[in-house]
Coordinates of C-alpha atoms and ligand atoms in Angstrom, one line a residue:
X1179 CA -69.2 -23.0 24.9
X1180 CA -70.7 -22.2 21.5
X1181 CA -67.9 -21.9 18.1
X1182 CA -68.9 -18.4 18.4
X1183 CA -67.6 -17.7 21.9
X1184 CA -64.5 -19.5 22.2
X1185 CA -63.6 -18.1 18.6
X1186 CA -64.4 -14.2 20.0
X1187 CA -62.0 -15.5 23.4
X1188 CA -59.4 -16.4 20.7
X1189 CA -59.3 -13.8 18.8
X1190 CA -58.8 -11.8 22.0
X1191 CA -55.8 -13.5 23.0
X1192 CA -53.1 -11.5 21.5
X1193 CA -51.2 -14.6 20.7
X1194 CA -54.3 -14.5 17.6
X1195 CA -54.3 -11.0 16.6
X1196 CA -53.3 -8.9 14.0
X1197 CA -49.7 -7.9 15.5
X1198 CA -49.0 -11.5 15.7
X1199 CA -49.9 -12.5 12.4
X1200 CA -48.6 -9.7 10.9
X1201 CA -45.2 -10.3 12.8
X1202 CA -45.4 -14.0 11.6
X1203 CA -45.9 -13.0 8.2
X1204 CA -43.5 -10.9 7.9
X1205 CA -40.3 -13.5 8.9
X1206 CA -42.2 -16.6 6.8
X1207 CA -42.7 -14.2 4.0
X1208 CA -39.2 -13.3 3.7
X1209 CA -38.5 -16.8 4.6
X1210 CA -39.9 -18.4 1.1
X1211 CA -39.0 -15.3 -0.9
X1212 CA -35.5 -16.2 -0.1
X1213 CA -36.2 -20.4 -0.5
X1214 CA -38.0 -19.2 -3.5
X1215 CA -35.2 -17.1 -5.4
X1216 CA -32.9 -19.9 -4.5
X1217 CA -34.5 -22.4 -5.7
X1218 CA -35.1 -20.9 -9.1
X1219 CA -31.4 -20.7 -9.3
X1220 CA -30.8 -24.1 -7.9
X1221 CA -33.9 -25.0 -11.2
X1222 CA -31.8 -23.0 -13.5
X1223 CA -28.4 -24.6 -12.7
X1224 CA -29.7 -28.2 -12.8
X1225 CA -31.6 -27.4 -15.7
X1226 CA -30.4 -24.5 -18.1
X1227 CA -32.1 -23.6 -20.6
X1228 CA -31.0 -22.7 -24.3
X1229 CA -30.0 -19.2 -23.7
X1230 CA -28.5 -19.1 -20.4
X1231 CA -24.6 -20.3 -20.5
X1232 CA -24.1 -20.5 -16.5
X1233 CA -20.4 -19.3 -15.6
X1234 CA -18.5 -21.9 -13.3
X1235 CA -17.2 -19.3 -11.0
X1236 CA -17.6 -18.5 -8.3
X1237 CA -16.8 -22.4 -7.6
X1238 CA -19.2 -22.1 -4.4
X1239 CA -21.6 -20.7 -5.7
X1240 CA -24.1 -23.3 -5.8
X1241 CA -23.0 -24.8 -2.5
X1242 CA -24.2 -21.5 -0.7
X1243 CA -27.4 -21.2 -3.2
X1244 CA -28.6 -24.7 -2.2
X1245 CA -27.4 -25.0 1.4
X1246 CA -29.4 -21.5 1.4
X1247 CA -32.4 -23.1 0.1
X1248 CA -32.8 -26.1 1.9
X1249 CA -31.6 -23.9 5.2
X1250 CA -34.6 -21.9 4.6
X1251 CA -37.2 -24.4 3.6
X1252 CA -36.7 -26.6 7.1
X1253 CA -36.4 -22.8 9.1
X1254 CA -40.3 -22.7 7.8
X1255 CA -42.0 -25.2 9.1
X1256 CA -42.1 -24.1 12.0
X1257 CA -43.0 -20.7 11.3
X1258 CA -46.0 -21.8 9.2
X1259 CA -47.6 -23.9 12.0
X1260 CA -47.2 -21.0 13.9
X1261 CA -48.8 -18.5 11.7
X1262 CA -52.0 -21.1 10.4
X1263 CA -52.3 -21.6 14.5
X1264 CA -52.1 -18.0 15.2
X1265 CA -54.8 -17.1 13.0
X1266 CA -57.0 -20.1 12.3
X1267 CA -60.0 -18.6 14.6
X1268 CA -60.7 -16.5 11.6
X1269 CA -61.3 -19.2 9.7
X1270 CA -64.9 -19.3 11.8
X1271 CA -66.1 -16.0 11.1
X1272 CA -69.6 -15.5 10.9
X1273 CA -70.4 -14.2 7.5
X1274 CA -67.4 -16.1 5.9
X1275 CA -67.2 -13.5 3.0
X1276 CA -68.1 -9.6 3.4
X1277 CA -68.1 -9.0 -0.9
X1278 CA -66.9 -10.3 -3.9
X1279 CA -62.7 -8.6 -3.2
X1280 CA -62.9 -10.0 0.1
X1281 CA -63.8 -13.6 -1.2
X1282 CA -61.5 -13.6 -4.2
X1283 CA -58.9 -13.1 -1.1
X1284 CA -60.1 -15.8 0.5
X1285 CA -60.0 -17.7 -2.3
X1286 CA -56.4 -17.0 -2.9
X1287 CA -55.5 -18.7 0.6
X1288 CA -56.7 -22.1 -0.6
X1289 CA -53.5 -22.6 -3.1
X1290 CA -51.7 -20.2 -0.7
X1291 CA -51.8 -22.5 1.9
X1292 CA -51.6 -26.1 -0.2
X1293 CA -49.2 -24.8 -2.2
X1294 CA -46.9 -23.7 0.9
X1295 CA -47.8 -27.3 2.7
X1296 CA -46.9 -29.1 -0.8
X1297 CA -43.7 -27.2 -1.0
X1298 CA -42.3 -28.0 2.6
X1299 CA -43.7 -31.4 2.8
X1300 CA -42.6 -32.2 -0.9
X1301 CA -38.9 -30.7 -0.4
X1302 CA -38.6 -32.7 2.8
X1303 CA -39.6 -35.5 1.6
X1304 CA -36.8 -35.6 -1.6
X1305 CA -34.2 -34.8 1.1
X1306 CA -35.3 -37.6 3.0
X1307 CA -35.0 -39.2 -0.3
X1308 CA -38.5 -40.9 0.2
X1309 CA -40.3 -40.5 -2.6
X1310 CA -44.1 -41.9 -1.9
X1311 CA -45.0 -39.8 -5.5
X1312 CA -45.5 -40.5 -8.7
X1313 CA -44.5 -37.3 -10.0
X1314 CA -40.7 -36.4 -10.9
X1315 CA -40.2 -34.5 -8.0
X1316 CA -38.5 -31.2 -9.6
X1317 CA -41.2 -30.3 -12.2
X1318 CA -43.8 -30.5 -9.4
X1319 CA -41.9 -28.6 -6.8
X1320 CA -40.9 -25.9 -9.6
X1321 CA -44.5 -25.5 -10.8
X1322 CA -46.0 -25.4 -7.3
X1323 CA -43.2 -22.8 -7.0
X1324 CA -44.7 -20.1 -8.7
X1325 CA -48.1 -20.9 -7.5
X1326 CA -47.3 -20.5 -4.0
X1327 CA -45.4 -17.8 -4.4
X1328 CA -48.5 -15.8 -6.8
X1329 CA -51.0 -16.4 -4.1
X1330 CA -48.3 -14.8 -1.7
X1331 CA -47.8 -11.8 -3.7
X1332 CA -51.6 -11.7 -3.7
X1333 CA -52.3 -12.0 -0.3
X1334 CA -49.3 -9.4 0.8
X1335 CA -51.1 -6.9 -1.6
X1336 CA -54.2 -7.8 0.3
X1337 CA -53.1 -7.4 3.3
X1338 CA -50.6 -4.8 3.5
X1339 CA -52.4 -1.8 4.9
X1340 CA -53.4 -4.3 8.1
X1341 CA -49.9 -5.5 8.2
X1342 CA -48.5 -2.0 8.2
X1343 CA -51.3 -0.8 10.9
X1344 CA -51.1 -3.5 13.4
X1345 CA -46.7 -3.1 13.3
X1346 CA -47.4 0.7 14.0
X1347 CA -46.1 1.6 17.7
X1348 CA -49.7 3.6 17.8
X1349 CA -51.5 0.1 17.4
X1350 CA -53.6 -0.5 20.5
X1351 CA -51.9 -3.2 22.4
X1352 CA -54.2 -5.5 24.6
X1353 CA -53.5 -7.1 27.9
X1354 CA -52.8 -11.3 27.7
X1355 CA -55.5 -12.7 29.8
X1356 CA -53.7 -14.3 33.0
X1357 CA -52.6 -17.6 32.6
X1358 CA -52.2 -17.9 29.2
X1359 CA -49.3 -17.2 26.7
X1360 CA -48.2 -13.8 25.4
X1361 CA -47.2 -13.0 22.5
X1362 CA -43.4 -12.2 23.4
X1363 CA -43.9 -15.8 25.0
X1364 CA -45.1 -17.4 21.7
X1365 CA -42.8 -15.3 19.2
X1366 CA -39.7 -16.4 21.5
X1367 CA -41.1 -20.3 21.5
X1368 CA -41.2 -19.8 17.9
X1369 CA -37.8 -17.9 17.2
X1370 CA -36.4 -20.9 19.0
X1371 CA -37.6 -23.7 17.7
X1372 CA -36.4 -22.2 14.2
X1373 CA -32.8 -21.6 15.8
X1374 CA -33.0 -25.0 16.8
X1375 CA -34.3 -26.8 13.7
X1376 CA -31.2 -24.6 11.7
X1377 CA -28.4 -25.4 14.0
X1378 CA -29.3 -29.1 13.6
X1379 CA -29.5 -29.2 10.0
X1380 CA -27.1 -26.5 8.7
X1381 CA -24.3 -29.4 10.1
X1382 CA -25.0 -31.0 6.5
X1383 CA -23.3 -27.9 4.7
X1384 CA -21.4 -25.4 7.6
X1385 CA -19.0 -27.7 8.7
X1386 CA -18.4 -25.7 12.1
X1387 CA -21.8 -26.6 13.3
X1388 CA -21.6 -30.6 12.7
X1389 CA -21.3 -31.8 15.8
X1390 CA -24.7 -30.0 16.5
X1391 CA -26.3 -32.4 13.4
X1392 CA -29.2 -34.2 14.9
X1393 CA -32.3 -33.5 12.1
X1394 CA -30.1 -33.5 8.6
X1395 CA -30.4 -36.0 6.5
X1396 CA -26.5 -36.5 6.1
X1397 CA -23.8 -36.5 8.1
X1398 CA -20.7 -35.4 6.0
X1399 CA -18.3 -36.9 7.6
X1400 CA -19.5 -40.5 7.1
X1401 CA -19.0 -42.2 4.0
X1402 CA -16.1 -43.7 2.5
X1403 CA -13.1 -41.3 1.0
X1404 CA -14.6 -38.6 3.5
X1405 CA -17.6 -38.1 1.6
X1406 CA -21.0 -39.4 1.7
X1407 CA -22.0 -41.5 -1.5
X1408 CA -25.8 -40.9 -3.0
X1409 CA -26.0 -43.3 -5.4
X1410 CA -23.5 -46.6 -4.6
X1411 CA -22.1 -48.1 -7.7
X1412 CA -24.6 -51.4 -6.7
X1413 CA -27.2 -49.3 -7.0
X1414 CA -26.4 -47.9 -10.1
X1415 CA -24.9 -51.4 -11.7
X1416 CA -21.7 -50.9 -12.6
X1417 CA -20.0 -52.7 -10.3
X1418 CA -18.4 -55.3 -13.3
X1419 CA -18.2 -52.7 -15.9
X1420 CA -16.6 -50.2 -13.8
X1421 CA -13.9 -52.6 -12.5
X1422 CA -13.0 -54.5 -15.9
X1423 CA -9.9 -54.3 -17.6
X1424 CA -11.6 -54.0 -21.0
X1425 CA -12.9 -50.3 -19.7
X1426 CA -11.5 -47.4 -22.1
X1427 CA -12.8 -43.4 -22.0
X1428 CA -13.5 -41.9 -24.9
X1429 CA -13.7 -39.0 -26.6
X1430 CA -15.5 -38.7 -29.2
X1431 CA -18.3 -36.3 -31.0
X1432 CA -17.0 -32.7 -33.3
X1433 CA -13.2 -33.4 -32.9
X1434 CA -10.0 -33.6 -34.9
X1435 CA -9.6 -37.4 -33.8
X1436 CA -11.1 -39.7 -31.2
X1437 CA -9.5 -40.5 -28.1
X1438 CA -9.3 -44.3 -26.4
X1439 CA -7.7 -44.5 -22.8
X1440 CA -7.2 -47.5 -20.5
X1441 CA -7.6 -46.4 -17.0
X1442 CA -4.2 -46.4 -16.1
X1443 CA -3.0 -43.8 -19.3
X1444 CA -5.8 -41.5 -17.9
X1445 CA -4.4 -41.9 -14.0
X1446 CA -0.9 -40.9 -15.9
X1447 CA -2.5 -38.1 -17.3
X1448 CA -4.3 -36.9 -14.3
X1449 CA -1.5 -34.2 -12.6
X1450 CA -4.1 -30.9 -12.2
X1451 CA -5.2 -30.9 -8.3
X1452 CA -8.0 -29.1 -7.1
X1453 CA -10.5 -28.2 -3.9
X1454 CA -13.9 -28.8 -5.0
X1455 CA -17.2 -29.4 -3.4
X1456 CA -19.5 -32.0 -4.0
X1457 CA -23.0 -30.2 -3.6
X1458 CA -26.1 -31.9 -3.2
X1459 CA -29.5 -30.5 -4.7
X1460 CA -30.7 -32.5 -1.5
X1461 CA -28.8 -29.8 0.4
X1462 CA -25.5 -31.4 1.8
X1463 CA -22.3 -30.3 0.9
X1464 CA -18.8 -31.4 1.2
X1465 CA -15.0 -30.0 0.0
X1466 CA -13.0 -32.6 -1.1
X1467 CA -9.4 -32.8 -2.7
X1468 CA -9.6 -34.0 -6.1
X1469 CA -6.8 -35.2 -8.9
X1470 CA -7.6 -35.5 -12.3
X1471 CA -7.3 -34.9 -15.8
X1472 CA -8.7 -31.1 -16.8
X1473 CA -11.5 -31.9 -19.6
X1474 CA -9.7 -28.7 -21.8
X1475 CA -6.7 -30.5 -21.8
X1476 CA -8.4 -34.1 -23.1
X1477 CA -9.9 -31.3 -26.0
X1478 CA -7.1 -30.1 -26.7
X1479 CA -5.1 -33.7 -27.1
X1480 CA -8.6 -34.4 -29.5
X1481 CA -7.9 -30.9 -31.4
X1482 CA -11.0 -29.0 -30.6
X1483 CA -9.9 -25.3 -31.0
X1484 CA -9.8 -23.2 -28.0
X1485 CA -12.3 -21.0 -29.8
X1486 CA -15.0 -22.9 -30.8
X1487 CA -18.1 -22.7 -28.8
X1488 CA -18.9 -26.4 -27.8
X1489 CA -21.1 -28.3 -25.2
X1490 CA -19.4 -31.6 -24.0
X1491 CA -22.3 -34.5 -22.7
X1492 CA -20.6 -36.5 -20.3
X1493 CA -21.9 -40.3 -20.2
X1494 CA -21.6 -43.0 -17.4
X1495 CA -21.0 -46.8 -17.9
X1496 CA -24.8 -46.2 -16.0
X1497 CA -27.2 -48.0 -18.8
X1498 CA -30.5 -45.7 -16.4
X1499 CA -31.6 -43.3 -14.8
X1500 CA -32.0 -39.8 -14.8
X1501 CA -28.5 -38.7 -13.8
X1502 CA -26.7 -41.1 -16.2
X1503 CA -25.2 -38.3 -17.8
X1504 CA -24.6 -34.7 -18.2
X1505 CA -24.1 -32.0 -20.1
X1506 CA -20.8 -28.7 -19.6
X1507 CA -21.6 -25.6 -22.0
X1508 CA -18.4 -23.9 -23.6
X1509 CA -17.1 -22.1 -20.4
X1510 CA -18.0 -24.8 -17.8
X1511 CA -15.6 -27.3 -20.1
X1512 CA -13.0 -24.4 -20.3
X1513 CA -12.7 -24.0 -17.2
X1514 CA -8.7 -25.3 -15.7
X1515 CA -10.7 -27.0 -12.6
X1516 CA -13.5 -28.6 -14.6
X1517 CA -11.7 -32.1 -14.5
X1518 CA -12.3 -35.8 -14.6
X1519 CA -10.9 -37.0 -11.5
X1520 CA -9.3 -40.1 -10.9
X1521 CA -8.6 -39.9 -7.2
X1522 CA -9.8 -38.2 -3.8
X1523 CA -8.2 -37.0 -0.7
X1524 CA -5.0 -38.4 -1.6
X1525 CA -6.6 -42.4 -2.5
X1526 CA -7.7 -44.0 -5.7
X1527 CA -11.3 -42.9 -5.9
X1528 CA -13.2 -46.2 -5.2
X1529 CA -16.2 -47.8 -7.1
X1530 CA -18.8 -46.1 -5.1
X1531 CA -17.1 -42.1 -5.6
X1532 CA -16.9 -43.0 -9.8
X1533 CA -14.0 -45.3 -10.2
X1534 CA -12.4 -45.2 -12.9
X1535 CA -13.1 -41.6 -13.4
X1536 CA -15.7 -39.0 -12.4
X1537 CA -16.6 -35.6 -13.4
X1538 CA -16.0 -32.6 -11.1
X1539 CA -16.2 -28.9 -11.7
X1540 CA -16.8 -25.9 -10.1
X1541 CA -20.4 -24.2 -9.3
X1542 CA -22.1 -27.6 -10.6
X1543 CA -24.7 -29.5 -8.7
X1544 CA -24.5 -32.7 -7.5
X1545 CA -26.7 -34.3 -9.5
X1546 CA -24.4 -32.9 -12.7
X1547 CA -20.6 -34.6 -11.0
X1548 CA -21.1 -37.2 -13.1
X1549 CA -19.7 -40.9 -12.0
X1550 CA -18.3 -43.9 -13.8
X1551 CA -17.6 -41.7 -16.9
X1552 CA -17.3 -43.5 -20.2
X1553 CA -17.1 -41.1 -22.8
X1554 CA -17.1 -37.1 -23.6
X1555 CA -19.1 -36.5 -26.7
X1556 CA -17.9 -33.5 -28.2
X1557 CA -21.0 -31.1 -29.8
X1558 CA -19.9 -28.1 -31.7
Ligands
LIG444 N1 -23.6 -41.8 -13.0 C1 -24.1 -41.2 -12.0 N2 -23.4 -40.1 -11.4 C2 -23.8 -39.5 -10.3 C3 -25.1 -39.8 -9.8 C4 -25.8 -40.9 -10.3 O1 -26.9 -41.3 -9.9 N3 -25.2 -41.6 -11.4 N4 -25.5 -39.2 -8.6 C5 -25.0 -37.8 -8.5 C6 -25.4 -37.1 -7.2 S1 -27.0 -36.8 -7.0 C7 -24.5 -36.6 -6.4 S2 -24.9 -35.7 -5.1 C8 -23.0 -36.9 -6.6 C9 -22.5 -37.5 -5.3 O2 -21.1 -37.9 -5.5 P1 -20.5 -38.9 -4.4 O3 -21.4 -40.1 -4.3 O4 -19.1 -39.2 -4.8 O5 -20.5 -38.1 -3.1 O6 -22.8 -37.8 -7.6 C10 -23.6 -37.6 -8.8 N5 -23.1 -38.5 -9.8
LIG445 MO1 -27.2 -35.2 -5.3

């Protein structure tokens, strides 16, 4: 059979027509609008930038942006194989182009689609934390971001008239040939496999659906303490610093006068408990019972008025890496349950959770729960 005449059979099939499509894009383009407003929240809280002082309530906040983004990003795959396989027979339309509008919209479906195919197989892959990349894996997922999404704001303008026709009850409707699949057969398959791919991954956040965790990358009930650990204090190198006697936090910076603690005057000091999560960027989450010294209290004790607007960098006996450190903004370091904790679900927290001390407050990503902290450098 010639391209031409098994592309005209496809495109008769109504598992390749226009309802189809315009079904398909309809659930994957709500789909990434809602991965994509998350993850600019999820940039903007690992990042801020100068003029945005993020509140640290409400302390979930992040957990159910993030878990929401990640959610949403594995619930896509399988709706955009289905939708490039629903409609790839077009791609062999005889002329390609009809017109200089119509190939400016074809045009747009080049970064369209790469930039949709980066995204997913980008984002799965930092889960997976596999990283076969040069690039720092944010910046490039961020900026792909907004490329993606431009060509999809392009190609729903393009294609909204169709879209509304062929979702019209008045649109003609034609038979399935016998023997193959319909389309309620196809959009069910594909309605499943989504449900599936959620149920087994949305384990890593919604603890009611654990046991059903079979594709997440984490499990959150394994890991020492009753959390998982990212980055092991091995990995990080801390292991001798970390344990030796010799270790003091400090804080230091824009205040009345330095503090020096030993690790056992900052366990006597550490009386606030608090429920917190810890809340991966990589999409797992996990509540946890915390003890620990409030970081407004240690400002106080160093005579930083109440006041004064102040950012507080938070450093790690770490000597690399990216997540070495971190930084609170005024109302972040305010806050009563933005503490450095000293213990975890009722145990000493061990070398791998931060030992001596770790940072935890509320609405903060992962990546910003500092471990192993060493010293609070106060800014003003
Ligand atoms: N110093 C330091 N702190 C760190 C990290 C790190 O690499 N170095 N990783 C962070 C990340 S990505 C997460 S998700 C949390 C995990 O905390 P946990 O290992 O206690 O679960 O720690 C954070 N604190
Ligand atoms: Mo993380």
């Amino acid at each position: 059979m010639s391209v031409a005449a098994a592309r005209d059979r496809a495109l008769r099939r109504p598992v390749h027509d226009d309802r189809t499509a315009a079904i398909l894009g309809l659930a994957l383009g709500l789909c990434f609008l809602v991965c994509f407003l998350t993850g600019v929240w999820s940039h903007l809280q690992q990042h801020p930038p100068g003029w945005l002082t993020l509140p640290p309530r409400p302390s979930w906040l992040y957990r159910v942006t993030q878990g929401t983004h990640v959610a949403t990003g594995y619930a896509t795959v399988p709706l955009l194989l289905a939708k490039l396989w629903s409609v790839y027979p077009r791609l062999f339309r005889w002329p390609p182009v009809r017109g200089v509008a119509h190939a400016v919209e074809r045009a747009m479906l080049v970064p369209l689609v790469c930039g949709a195919v980066f995204m997913l197989v980008s984002g799965i892959a930092n889960v997976s934390r596999w990283y076969p990349w040069g690039f720092y894996f944010p910046a490039a997922h961020y900026a792909v971001a907004w490329i993606t999404i431009g060509s999809l704001v392009v190609h729903v303008g393009a294609k909204a008239a169709l879209t509304r026709a062929a979702l019209s009850r008045s649109s003609p409707r034609r038979p399935t040939p016998s023997g193959t699949l319909g389309r309620r057969g196809f959009l069910a398959s594909v309605a499943a496999a989504v449900g599936i791919v959620t149920v087994t991954t949305a384990g890593q956040t919604v603890p009611a659906l654990r046991p059903a965790t079979l594709f997440a990358q984490r499990r959150t009930d394994i890991g020492s303490q009753g959390l998982p650990v990212n980055k092991s204090a091995a990995q990080a190198g801390v292991t001798e610093s970390a344990a030796d006697d010799g270790y003091r936090l400090r804080v230091t910076g824009d205040v009345g006068q330095e503090l020096v603690l030993t690790a056992g005057e900052l366990d006597d000091l550490a009386r606030h408990e608090v429920e917190l999560s810890i809340a991966c960027v990589e999409g797992w989450s996990a509540s946890a019972h915390w003890r620990g010294v409030p970081v407004a209290e240690l400002l106080d004790l160093v005579g930083v008025p109440r006041g004064r607007a102040i950012t507080v960098v938070v450093e790690s006996l770490q000597r690399g890496g990216r997540y070495r450190s971190s930084e609170l903004n005024h109302l972040q370091a305010r806050d009563p349950d933005t503490v450095l904790a000293v213990a975890v679900n009722g145990e000493r927290l061990n070398l791998d959770h931060g030992f001596p001390c770790r940072l935890i407050g509320p609405n903060r990503p992962g990546v910003l729960q500092t471990k192993w902290v060493s010293e609070l450098v106060v800014r003003a």
